[in-house]
Amino acid sequence: MENRRRLSVRCLTALGFLLSFAAFLSLTADRWREPRLNFANVEPATSQDIFEAPKDNIWADLRPEEADEVYQFLAKEWADLNVTRTPRHALDNFIYTLETLQPNKSDALPWAKAVLSQGLDGRSHYSYHAVGPLPVSPETRVVPLAFPFTSGRNYVSKDMPDMVSTMEFALSLAENVADITTELLGAKVDRDDPNGPDSLLAFPRTTLNDAGHLFGWVQFFRPGYNSGALSILPQGIYARINAVDGGSGGEDADSDWKVGEWFYNGVMYDSLGEFRAAVFEPGFLKTPPNVDGSWTDTEDFDAHPDGRELPTPISIQPLGPRYKLDRKERYVSWFGFEFYFTSTQATGISIYDVRFKGQRVMYELSLQEAMAHYAGDDPMASGQEFLDSFFGMGTNAFELVPGYDCPGYADYLESSLHRLGKTERLPNNICLFEFTSDHLLSRHTTATSVTASRNTFLALRSVSTVGNYDYTIDYLFYLDGAIEVKVRASGYIFGAFYARNAHKNEDEYGHRIHDALSSSLHDHVISFKADLDIAGTANDMVRLAVEPVTQTYPWDQPHFKQRNTMHLREYPVERETGLDWPKNAGEFYLVYSSDQKNAWGERRGYRIVSGTGIGSTPHLTVLNSTILEDAARWAEKDLWVVRRKDTEPRGADPFNYIDPANPLVDFTRIADGEDLLHGHHEERDGDRDAKEASGGEEDYDGDLVVYFNVGSHHIPHSGDIPNTLMHTSASSVMFVPHNFADRDPSRESVQGVRLQLKHKRESGGFPGQPGGGGGGGGDEEANQEELRLRGREGEKGGHHKLQTGANYFGAPYREGINLPLKALEPDLEKDYRSGSHRVSDLSINGSAAGMWFKGP
């Protein structure tokens, strides 16, 4: 296997929000109901015909029966490996995950992707394999899946597969210092009541350095018995642990660990004896314990401010949906938009074959990775980082709360996970709904009329709970053809212990936010992929700059010799590169069709903009992260443009978290500066020779991909206690039509009203001017003549005759509607099905090796 073993085992551990992958939900059949809430007393205006997708969803996950066939096939193919469907130990050989292998754009054959966890030489190895074609037949075969990985290999390995043994070692370590923790914290580890109010938990974070030495730190936490607030209840005691031989990871992995230095209140102690002696020395400087209490509660049932006795305003949909949904194929049609969607275990929802007005604008829109990178002045906070696809953005997308996460009228859909030989169903964890914004799409007031257009959009939503954070992920579609990707975060921050000592530099890494709690500065950078096909696959990207300029115009002479003004200047993006959002928003990033133009001779395109949210979307502040190394180079710029290749389907891989020094997918080998010129462009001198010398592709056809980031520089403050709020953590990127159509496409679909006011003169100017609207009343005959002229009866498309008063475009509500209570407030006692959630609990750690967890 690999000689280069600088992998960071980093604990994928405790503080790594490790998943407990064997504690699966046992969902009983009687809890499965029709996912959509049924408002029995509401009759839609028209009944929808049966809606079917034009073709099968080739991106859909495996059906349970398909997955079972593949499991049986692999059991025979790998009989010599003694593969088990239900592992009993971390070093067993078993199929960790099984799902659809997403087809390449150029080849849609159905294959499955299997991850094999194999124990070799005391270590767990995880390897990707392709199984197909499907369904299983004599032609089906299993082959190593290596082509999607820039490393050229299909496997990673972990030096410390059995985290359970390591956790046991940390627990024993904590028991050995019960006298110290009782003295300093008033609490100690209690195996009989581990989550009690006076209990402690101990978690390790481990790292393998360049020399191959495995070491780490153990930190103490209170369990968060009130609201599961463990991540904001760190205690300020840290112990260094060292692996004697680098960590064999076998049955007796804990025997390899030795305790080294101790750290408390800014002071490093060389040994436990030295630390114990200091603690019980008279005058020893103690820090206050970080104690749980009502301050960590996420809700207050007792407060009664004015207005809380009344329910909040809500959105309703009394006459049924206006979109069409094929639930089986996961296909959607809505006012010109059409697309397929699916869900994967690592990254959650992905969208494919996005078309607007019958033309494809994107082949794929999907999450790639979600990173959090911390900084701090203690052994834990200073080295914390997470790559959440490892824990599973789809695996941890749990059931949505109807009426809260999504409107009660939304369509709710489930997901299935094939892991450890079983199929796990996650009910109602995806929702689809149309919503009317709190602001208009457009409006205009003249002297004699007011026009208001409602801003309705379509949302496809899921929520991924990875440890302490809940990420709400939206794919939004607007009537003008715009597409937005938006992420909001909530949940508990990961705090740091607030120490009081002369070494502490106040506010260097965060703020004091409770008695013994400090916030931890961190960056959230979340990567998405957009495979754009703007009016075809041949596209170009340009930077359209708004620049100051000094110009001379003949009409200014002789009064101005020069005029200081501004103009547009276009800079083609000729090579794969990373870009940052420009200063003063002074550049437009545009993806144009290489050869298609609109009616006015302008290239058809889409603009990429930092969307609605708090500030511009960020990239990673840390330069050359010593922890992430090469695992997330995509985070170093705001967006990237690269060639689309079958061999580069993803910008990251979940197992990058295990071996960041030598990741399966190194993004720098995707965005490696290849030429983006093609077709109608003249090739630059030397380009052809350079390509041939480097083995580059000669047939690039202009099919490009944009990787873009959303997220935030999160500096938690007192308002993040107990939970971060979504409206202050939102971030998005929008793709906006730019000369894509001949006029605004939303005019055909938007709902609204034109209020035509009574007046004496024809409108068109300003009040007080000849021909301008002058206000109300009077000459009815002149008024009707003006309305006939405004109706433009003889003009194509001008069939509507305006009348004085309200002129609706689209259908308004004209009759009263009786709604059942369920339409306003879903019955969560009946409509929420999950018995419990298998959330990444910081007190339960899988092995991070095949994600095995030691059962009872």
PDB file of N, CA and C in Angstrom, residues 419-454:
ATOM      1  N   ARG A 419     -26.047   0.362   3.541  1.00  0.00           N
ATOM      2  CA  ARG A 419     -24.799   0.280   4.297  1.00  0.00           C
ATOM      3  C   ARG A 419     -24.794  -0.981   5.141  1.00  0.00           C
ATOM      4  N   LEU A 420     -23.600  -1.552   5.276  1.00  0.00           N
ATOM      5  CA  LEU A 420     -23.420  -2.724   6.130  1.00  0.00           C
ATOM      6  C   LEU A 420     -24.439  -3.813   5.833  1.00  0.00           C
ATOM      7  N   GLY A 421     -24.762  -3.961   4.559  1.00  0.00           N
ATOM      8  CA  GLY A 421     -25.647  -5.035   4.144  1.00  0.00           C
ATOM      9  C   GLY A 421     -27.113  -4.768   4.341  1.00  0.00           C
ATOM     10  N   LYS A 422     -27.465  -3.566   4.767  1.00  0.00           N
ATOM     11  CA  LYS A 422     -28.862  -3.260   5.034  1.00  0.00           C
ATOM     12  C   LYS A 422     -29.281  -2.001   4.275  1.00  0.00           C
ATOM     13  N   THR A 423     -30.596  -1.839   4.138  1.00  0.00           N
ATOM     14  CA  THR A 423     -31.155  -0.603   3.583  1.00  0.00           C
ATOM     15  C   THR A 423     -31.839   0.161   4.703  1.00  0.00           C
ATOM     16  N   GLU A 424     -31.413   1.393   4.880  1.00  0.00           N
ATOM     17  CA  GLU A 424     -31.989   2.260   5.910  1.00  0.00           C
ATOM     18  C   GLU A 424     -32.786   3.355   5.222  1.00  0.00           C
ATOM     19  N   ARG A 425     -34.000   3.549   5.663  1.00  0.00           N
ATOM     20  CA  ARG A 425     -34.854   4.573   5.051  1.00  0.00           C
ATOM     21  C   ARG A 425     -34.938   5.792   5.960  1.00  0.00           C
ATOM     22  N   LEU A 426     -34.711   6.950   5.376  1.00  0.00           N
ATOM     23  CA  LEU A 426     -34.822   8.217   6.099  1.00  0.00           C
ATOM     24  C   LEU A 426     -36.098   8.904   5.627  1.00  0.00           C
ATOM     25  N   PRO A 427     -37.136   8.925   6.445  1.00  0.00           N
ATOM     26  CA  PRO A 427     -38.434   9.446   5.987  1.00  0.00           C
ATOM     27  C   PRO A 427     -38.431  10.959   5.854  1.00  0.00           C
ATOM     28  N   ASN A 428     -39.120  11.442   4.828  1.00  0.00           N
ATOM     29  CA  ASN A 428     -39.447  12.863   4.696  1.00  0.00           C
ATOM     30  C   ASN A 428     -38.240  13.782   4.926  1.00  0.00           C
ATOM     31  N   ASN A 429     -37.099  13.432   4.370  1.00  0.00           N
ATOM     32  CA  ASN A 429     -35.911  14.256   4.598  1.00  0.00           C
ATOM     33  C   ASN A 429     -35.587  15.173   3.420  1.00  0.00           C
ATOM     34  N   ILE A 430     -36.450  15.204   2.425  1.00  0.00           N
ATOM     35  CA  ILE A 430     -36.343  16.136   1.300  1.00  0.00           C
ATOM     36  C   ILE A 430     -37.713  16.768   1.115  1.00  0.00           C
ATOM     37  N   CYS A 431     -37.747  18.065   0.878  1.00  0.00           N
ATOM     38  CA  CYS A 431     -39.043  18.697   0.610  1.00  0.00           C
ATOM     39  C   CYS A 431     -38.962  19.566  -0.630  1.00  0.00           C
ATOM     40  N   LEU A 432     -40.084  19.684  -1.309  1.00  0.00           N
ATOM     41  CA  LEU A 432     -40.218  20.491  -2.520  1.00  0.00           C
ATOM     42  C   LEU A 432     -41.442  21.375  -2.341  1.00  0.00           C
ATOM     43  N   PHE A 433     -41.291  22.658  -2.582  1.00  0.00           N
ATOM     44  CA  PHE A 433     -42.434  23.549  -2.407  1.00  0.00           C
ATOM     45  C   PHE A 433     -42.224  24.841  -3.185  1.00  0.00           C
ATOM     46  N   GLU A 434     -43.347  25.492  -3.477  1.00  0.00           N
ATOM     47  CA  GLU A 434     -43.329  26.832  -4.059  1.00  0.00           C
ATOM     48  C   GLU A 434     -43.629  27.820  -2.950  1.00  0.00           C
ATOM     49  N   PHE A 435     -42.982  28.954  -3.008  1.00  0.00           N
ATOM     50  CA  PHE A 435     -43.116  29.930  -1.927  1.00  0.00           C
ATOM     51  C   PHE A 435     -43.177  31.329  -2.524  1.00  0.00           C
ATOM     52  N   THR A 436     -43.918  32.193  -1.873  1.00  0.00           N
ATOM     53  CA  THR A 436     -43.988  33.595  -2.289  1.00  0.00           C
ATOM     54  C   THR A 436     -43.147  34.430  -1.340  1.00  0.00           C
ATOM     55  N   SER A 437     -42.181  35.132  -1.890  1.00  0.00           N
ATOM     56  CA  SER A 437     -41.244  35.909  -1.092  1.00  0.00           C
ATOM     57  C   SER A 437     -41.923  37.090  -0.420  1.00  0.00           C
ATOM     58  N   ASP A 438     -41.221  37.650   0.560  1.00  0.00           N
ATOM     59  CA  ASP A 438     -41.741  38.831   1.238  1.00  0.00           C
ATOM     60  C   ASP A 438     -41.473  40.104   0.443  1.00  0.00           C
ATOM     61  N   HIS A 439     -40.833  39.983  -0.720  1.00  0.00           N
ATOM     62  CA  HIS A 439     -40.646  41.155  -1.574  1.00  0.00           C
ATOM     63  C   HIS A 439     -41.095  40.810  -2.984  1.00  0.00           C
ATOM     64  N   LEU A 440     -41.459  41.828  -3.731  1.00  0.00           N
ATOM     65  CA  LEU A 440     -41.963  41.635  -5.086  1.00  0.00           C
ATOM     66  C   LEU A 440     -40.835  41.272  -6.046  1.00  0.00           C
ATOM     67  N   LEU A 441     -41.224  40.640  -7.135  1.00  0.00           N
ATOM     68  CA  LEU A 441     -40.274  40.399  -8.213  1.00  0.00           C
ATOM     69  C   LEU A 441     -39.999  41.699  -8.955  1.00  0.00           C
ATOM     70  N   SER A 442     -41.043  42.476  -9.197  1.00  0.00           N
ATOM     71  CA  SER A 442     -40.885  43.785  -9.816  1.00  0.00           C
ATOM     72  C   SER A 442     -42.112  44.620  -9.492  1.00  0.00           C
ATOM     73  N   ARG A 443     -41.967  45.936  -9.630  1.00  0.00           N
ATOM     74  CA  ARG A 443     -43.105  46.843  -9.465  1.00  0.00           C
ATOM     75  C   ARG A 443     -42.788  48.154 -10.174  1.00  0.00           C
ATOM     76  N   HIS A 444     -43.837  48.909 -10.494  1.00  0.00           N
ATOM     77  CA  HIS A 444     -43.627  50.234 -11.059  1.00  0.00           C
ATOM     78  C   HIS A 444     -44.880  51.075 -10.840  1.00  0.00           C
ATOM     79  N   THR A 445     -44.657  52.345 -10.522  1.00  0.00           N
ATOM     80  CA  THR A 445     -45.735  53.301 -10.311  1.00  0.00           C
ATOM     81  C   THR A 445     -45.620  54.426 -11.324  1.00  0.00           C
ATOM     82  N   THR A 446     -46.711  54.703 -12.024  1.00  0.00           N
ATOM     83  CA  THR A 446     -46.797  55.894 -12.868  1.00  0.00           C
ATOM     84  C   THR A 446     -47.857  56.803 -12.260  1.00  0.00           C
ATOM     85  N   ALA A 447     -48.097  57.906 -12.929  1.00  0.00           N
ATOM     86  CA  ALA A 447     -49.110  58.825 -12.418  1.00  0.00           C
ATOM     87  C   ALA A 447     -50.499  58.205 -12.453  1.00  0.00           C
ATOM     88  N   THR A 448     -50.706  57.236 -13.350  1.00  0.00           N
ATOM     89  CA  THR A 448     -52.068  56.727 -13.523  1.00  0.00           C
ATOM     90  C   THR A 448     -52.181  55.221 -13.314  1.00  0.00           C
ATOM     91  N   SER A 449     -51.094  54.567 -12.861  1.00  0.00           N
ATOM     92  CA  SER A 449     -51.179  53.121 -12.667  1.00  0.00           C
ATOM     93  C   SER A 449     -50.110  52.654 -11.686  1.00  0.00           C
ATOM     94  N   VAL A 450     -50.355  51.486 -11.116  1.00  0.00           N
ATOM     95  CA  VAL A 450     -49.386  50.797 -10.269  1.00  0.00           C
ATOM     96  C   VAL A 450     -49.367  49.333 -10.700  1.00  0.00           C
ATOM     97  N   THR A 451     -48.179  48.787 -10.985  1.00  0.00           N
ATOM     98  CA  THR A 451     -48.047  47.381 -11.335  1.00  0.00           C
ATOM     99  C   THR A 451     -47.184  46.697 -10.300  1.00  0.00           C
ATOM    100  N   ALA A 452     -47.672  45.560  -9.778  1.00  0.00           N
ATOM    101  CA  ALA A 452     -46.941  44.787  -8.767  1.00  0.00           C
ATOM    102  C   ALA A 452     -46.928  43.325  -9.182  1.00  0.00           C
ATOM    103  N   SER A 453     -45.738  42.718  -9.232  1.00  0.00           N
ATOM    104  CA  SER A 453     -45.570  41.322  -9.633  1.00  0.00           C
ATOM    105  C   SER A 453     -45.051  40.514  -8.455  1.00  0.00           C
ATOM    106  N   ARG A 454     -45.777  39.481  -8.100  1.00  0.00           N
ATOM    107  CA  ARG A 454     -45.373  38.654  -6.962  1.00  0.00           C
ATOM    108  C   ARG A 454     -44.108  37.852  -7.295  1.00  0.00           C
TER     109      ARG A 454
END
